[in-house]
XYZ file of C-alpha atoms in Angstrom:
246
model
C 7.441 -4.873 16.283
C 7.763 -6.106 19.342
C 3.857 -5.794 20.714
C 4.147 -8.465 17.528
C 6.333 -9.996 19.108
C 4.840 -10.685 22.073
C 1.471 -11.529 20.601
C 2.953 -14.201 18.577
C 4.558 -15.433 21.304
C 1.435 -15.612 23.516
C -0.185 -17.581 20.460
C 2.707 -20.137 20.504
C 2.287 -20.526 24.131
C -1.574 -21.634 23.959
C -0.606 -23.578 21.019
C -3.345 -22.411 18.949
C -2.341 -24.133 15.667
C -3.024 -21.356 13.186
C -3.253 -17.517 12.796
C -3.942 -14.852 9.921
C -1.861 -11.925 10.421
C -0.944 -8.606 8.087
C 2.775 -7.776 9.321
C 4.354 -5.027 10.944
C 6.080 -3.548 8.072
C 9.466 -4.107 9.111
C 10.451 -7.445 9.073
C 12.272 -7.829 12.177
C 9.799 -10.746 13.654
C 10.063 -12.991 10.410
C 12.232 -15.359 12.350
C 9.340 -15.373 14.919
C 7.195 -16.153 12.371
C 9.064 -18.807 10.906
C 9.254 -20.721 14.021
C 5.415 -20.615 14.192
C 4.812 -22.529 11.120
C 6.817 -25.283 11.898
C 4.077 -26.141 14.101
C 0.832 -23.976 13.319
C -0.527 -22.409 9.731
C 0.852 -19.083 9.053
C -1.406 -17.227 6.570
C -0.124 -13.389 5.872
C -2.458 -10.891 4.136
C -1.953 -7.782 2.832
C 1.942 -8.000 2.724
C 4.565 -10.443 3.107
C 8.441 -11.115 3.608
C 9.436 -13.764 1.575
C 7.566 -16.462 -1.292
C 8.308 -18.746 0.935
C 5.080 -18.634 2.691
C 1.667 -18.482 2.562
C -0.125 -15.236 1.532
C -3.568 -14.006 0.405
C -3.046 -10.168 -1.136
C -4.759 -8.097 -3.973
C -2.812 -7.372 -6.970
C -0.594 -4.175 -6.550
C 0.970 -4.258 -9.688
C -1.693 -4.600 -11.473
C -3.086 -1.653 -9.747
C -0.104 0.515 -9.011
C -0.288 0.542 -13.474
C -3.778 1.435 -13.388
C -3.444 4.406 -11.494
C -0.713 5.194 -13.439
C -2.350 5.265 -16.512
C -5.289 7.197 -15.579
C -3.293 9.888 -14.489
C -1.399 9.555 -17.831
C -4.634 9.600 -19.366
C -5.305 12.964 -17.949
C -2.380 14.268 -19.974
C 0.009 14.383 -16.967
C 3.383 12.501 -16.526
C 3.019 11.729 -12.707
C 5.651 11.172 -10.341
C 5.226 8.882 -7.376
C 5.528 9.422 -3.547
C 7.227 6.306 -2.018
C 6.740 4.576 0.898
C 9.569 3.925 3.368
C 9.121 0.723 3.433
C 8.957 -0.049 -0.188
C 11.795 -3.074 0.198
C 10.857 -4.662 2.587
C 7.198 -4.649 2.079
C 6.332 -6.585 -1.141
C 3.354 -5.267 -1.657
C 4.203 -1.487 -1.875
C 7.290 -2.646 -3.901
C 4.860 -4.149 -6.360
C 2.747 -0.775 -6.686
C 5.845 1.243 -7.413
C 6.758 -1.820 -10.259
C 3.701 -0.790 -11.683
C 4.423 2.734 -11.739
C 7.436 1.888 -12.910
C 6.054 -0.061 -15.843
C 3.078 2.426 -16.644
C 5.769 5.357 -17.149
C 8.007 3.014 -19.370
C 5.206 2.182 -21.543
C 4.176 5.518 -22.386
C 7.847 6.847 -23.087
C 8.048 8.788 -19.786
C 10.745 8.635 -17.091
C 9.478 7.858 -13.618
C 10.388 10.329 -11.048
C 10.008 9.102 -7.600
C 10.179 10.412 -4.787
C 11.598 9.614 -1.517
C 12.350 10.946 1.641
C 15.751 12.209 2.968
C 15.707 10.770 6.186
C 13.638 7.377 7.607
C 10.368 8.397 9.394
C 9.992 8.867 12.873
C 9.468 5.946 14.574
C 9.947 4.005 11.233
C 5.637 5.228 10.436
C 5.306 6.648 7.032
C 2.005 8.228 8.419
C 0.462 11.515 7.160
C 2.967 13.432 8.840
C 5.734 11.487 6.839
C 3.851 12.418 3.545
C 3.299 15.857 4.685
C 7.242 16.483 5.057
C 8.418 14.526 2.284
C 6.236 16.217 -0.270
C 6.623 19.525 1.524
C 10.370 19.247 1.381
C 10.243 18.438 -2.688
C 8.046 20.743 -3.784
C 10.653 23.429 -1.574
C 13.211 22.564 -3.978
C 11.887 21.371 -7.092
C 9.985 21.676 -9.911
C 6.248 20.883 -9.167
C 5.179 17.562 -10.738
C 1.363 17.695 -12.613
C 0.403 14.622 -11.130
C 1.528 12.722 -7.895
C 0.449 8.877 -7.588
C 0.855 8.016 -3.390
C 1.974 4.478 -2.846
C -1.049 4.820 -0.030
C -4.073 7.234 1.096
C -2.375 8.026 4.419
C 0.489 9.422 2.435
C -1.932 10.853 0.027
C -3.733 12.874 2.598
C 0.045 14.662 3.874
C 0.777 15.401 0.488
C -2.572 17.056 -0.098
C -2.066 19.378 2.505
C 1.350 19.953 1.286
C -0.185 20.850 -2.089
C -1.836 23.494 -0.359
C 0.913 24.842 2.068
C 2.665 25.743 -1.524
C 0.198 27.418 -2.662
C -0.930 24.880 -5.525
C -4.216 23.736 -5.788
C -5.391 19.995 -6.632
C -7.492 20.173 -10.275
C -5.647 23.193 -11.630
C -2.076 22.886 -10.558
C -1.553 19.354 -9.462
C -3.683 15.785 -9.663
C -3.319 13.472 -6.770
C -4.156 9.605 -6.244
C -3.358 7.115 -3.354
C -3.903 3.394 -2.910
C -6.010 1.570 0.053
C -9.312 3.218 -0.026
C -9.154 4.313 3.684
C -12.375 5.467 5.533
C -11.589 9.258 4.813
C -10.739 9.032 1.674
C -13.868 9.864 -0.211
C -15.175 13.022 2.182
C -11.660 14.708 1.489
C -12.060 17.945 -0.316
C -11.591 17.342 -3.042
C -12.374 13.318 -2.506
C -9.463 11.224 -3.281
C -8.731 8.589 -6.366
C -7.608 5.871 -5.027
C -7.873 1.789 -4.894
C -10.401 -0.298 -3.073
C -8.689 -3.636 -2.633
C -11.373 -6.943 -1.299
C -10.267 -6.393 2.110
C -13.908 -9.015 2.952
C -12.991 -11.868 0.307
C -8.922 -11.581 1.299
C -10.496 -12.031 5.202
C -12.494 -15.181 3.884
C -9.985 -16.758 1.851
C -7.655 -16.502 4.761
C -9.347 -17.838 7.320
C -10.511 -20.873 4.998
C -6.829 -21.328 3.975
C -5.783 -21.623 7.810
C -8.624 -24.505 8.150
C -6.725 -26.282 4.923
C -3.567 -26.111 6.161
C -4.562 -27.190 9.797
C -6.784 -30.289 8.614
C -4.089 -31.019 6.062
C -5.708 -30.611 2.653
C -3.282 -28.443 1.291
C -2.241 -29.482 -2.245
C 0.792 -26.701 -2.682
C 3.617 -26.227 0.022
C 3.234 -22.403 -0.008
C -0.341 -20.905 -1.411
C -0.256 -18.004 -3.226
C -3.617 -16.044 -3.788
C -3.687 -12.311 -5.671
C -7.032 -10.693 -6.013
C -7.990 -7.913 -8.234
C -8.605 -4.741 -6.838
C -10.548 -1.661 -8.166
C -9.949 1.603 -9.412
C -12.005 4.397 -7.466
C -12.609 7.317 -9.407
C -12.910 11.042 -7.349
C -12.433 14.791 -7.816
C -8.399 14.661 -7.311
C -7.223 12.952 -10.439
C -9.104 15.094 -12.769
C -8.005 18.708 -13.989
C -10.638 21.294 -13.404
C -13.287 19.988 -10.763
C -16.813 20.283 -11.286
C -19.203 20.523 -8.240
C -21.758 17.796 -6.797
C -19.774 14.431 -7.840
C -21.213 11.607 -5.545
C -19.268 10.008 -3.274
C -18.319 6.610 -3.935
């Protein structure tokens, strides 16, 4: 937060008149930021604080359901591995709402899961999955499916899976959210979510060129994109050999 901070502030110093930024997590620069666009285009992307912006972001809802359903589909009732950070970042809380509504819908109560402490160094990283999911499955009863609110958390969990002596396609199925670089050469490769990281880029930048030249017609623009489901080896029961990597 406050390398943030000091970028934003070298940015207000030059005056450049408009930036496209995705957020530390934690809010604590959002006053920072709100000073900004009182005198240069603030476009966020990827997550946000507050409506009361301007933000370009794919639809987590829409996909945090999805994933939920397929996993439901595979005749599991999945519980969910949450983020730290799913208050104050909109766009993991959004995922989980779509969990949330997924479960509902099919007559199932959603079990999630969260950590006992906050992460080192406020990261939920691989490390924070790893623990978190470690720690459960210590003391509970091992869930059939486990949806990751994202791929880093995913890839803790996975190994988790394995430190308790479960293994992904006969004991447990597994999904995550982002569509990280790793993600598909995991073994087994990972269901997840690709979101249009390119067209979010574009719409950004041409966004900040509206705002700056004055052509906005809205006081705050709102833009959700769809993202899409990513089929692999980990959501399925039973894993065949040879599926191509997508």
């Amino acid at each position: 937060a406050e390398y943030e901070a000091s970028i934003i502030q070298h940015f207000m110093s030059l005056n450049i008149r408009g930036i496209v930024v995705a957020p530390v997590v934690s809010a604590a620069n959002r006053d920072l930021f709100e000073r900004y666009s009182k005198y240069g285009a603030v476009v966020f992307i990827d997550r946000y604080f507050t409506t009361r912006c301007h933000y370009i972001v794919s639809d987590n809802l829409r996909s945090g359901r999805a994933i939920t359903e397929h996993l439901i589909a595979q005749g599991a009732a999945p519980a969910y591995l949450a983020s730290a950070h799913s208050i104050v970042n909109k766009s993991i809380a959004e995922r989980q709402k779509g969990y949330q509504s997924a479960m509902e819908a099919h007559g199932l109560d959603p079990l999630i899961i969260k950590p006992d402490s906050p992460p080192v160094d406020d990261i939920d990283d691989e490390s924070f999955g790893y623990h978190t999911f470690y720690r459960y499955l210590e003391r509970s009863k091992r869930p059939d499916a486990l949806f990751c609110a994202t791929d880093t958390l995913a890839l803790g969990a996975m190994r988790a899976i394995a430190d308790n002596g479960y293994s992904i396609g006969r004991d447990i199925i597994i999904a995550g959210h982002d569509n990280l670089s790793f993600s598909a050469y995991l073994n087994p490769s990972l269901t997840t979510v690709d979101q249009p990281k390119t067209r979010i880029g574009e719409m950004a930048v041409e966004t900040v060129v509206m705002l700056v030249n004055g052509r906005a017609k809205e006081r705050f623009i709102h833009k959700t994109l769809k993202s899409e489901l990513v089929l692999r080896e980990s959501s399925l029961f039973h894993i065949g050999m040879g599926s191509k990597l997508r």
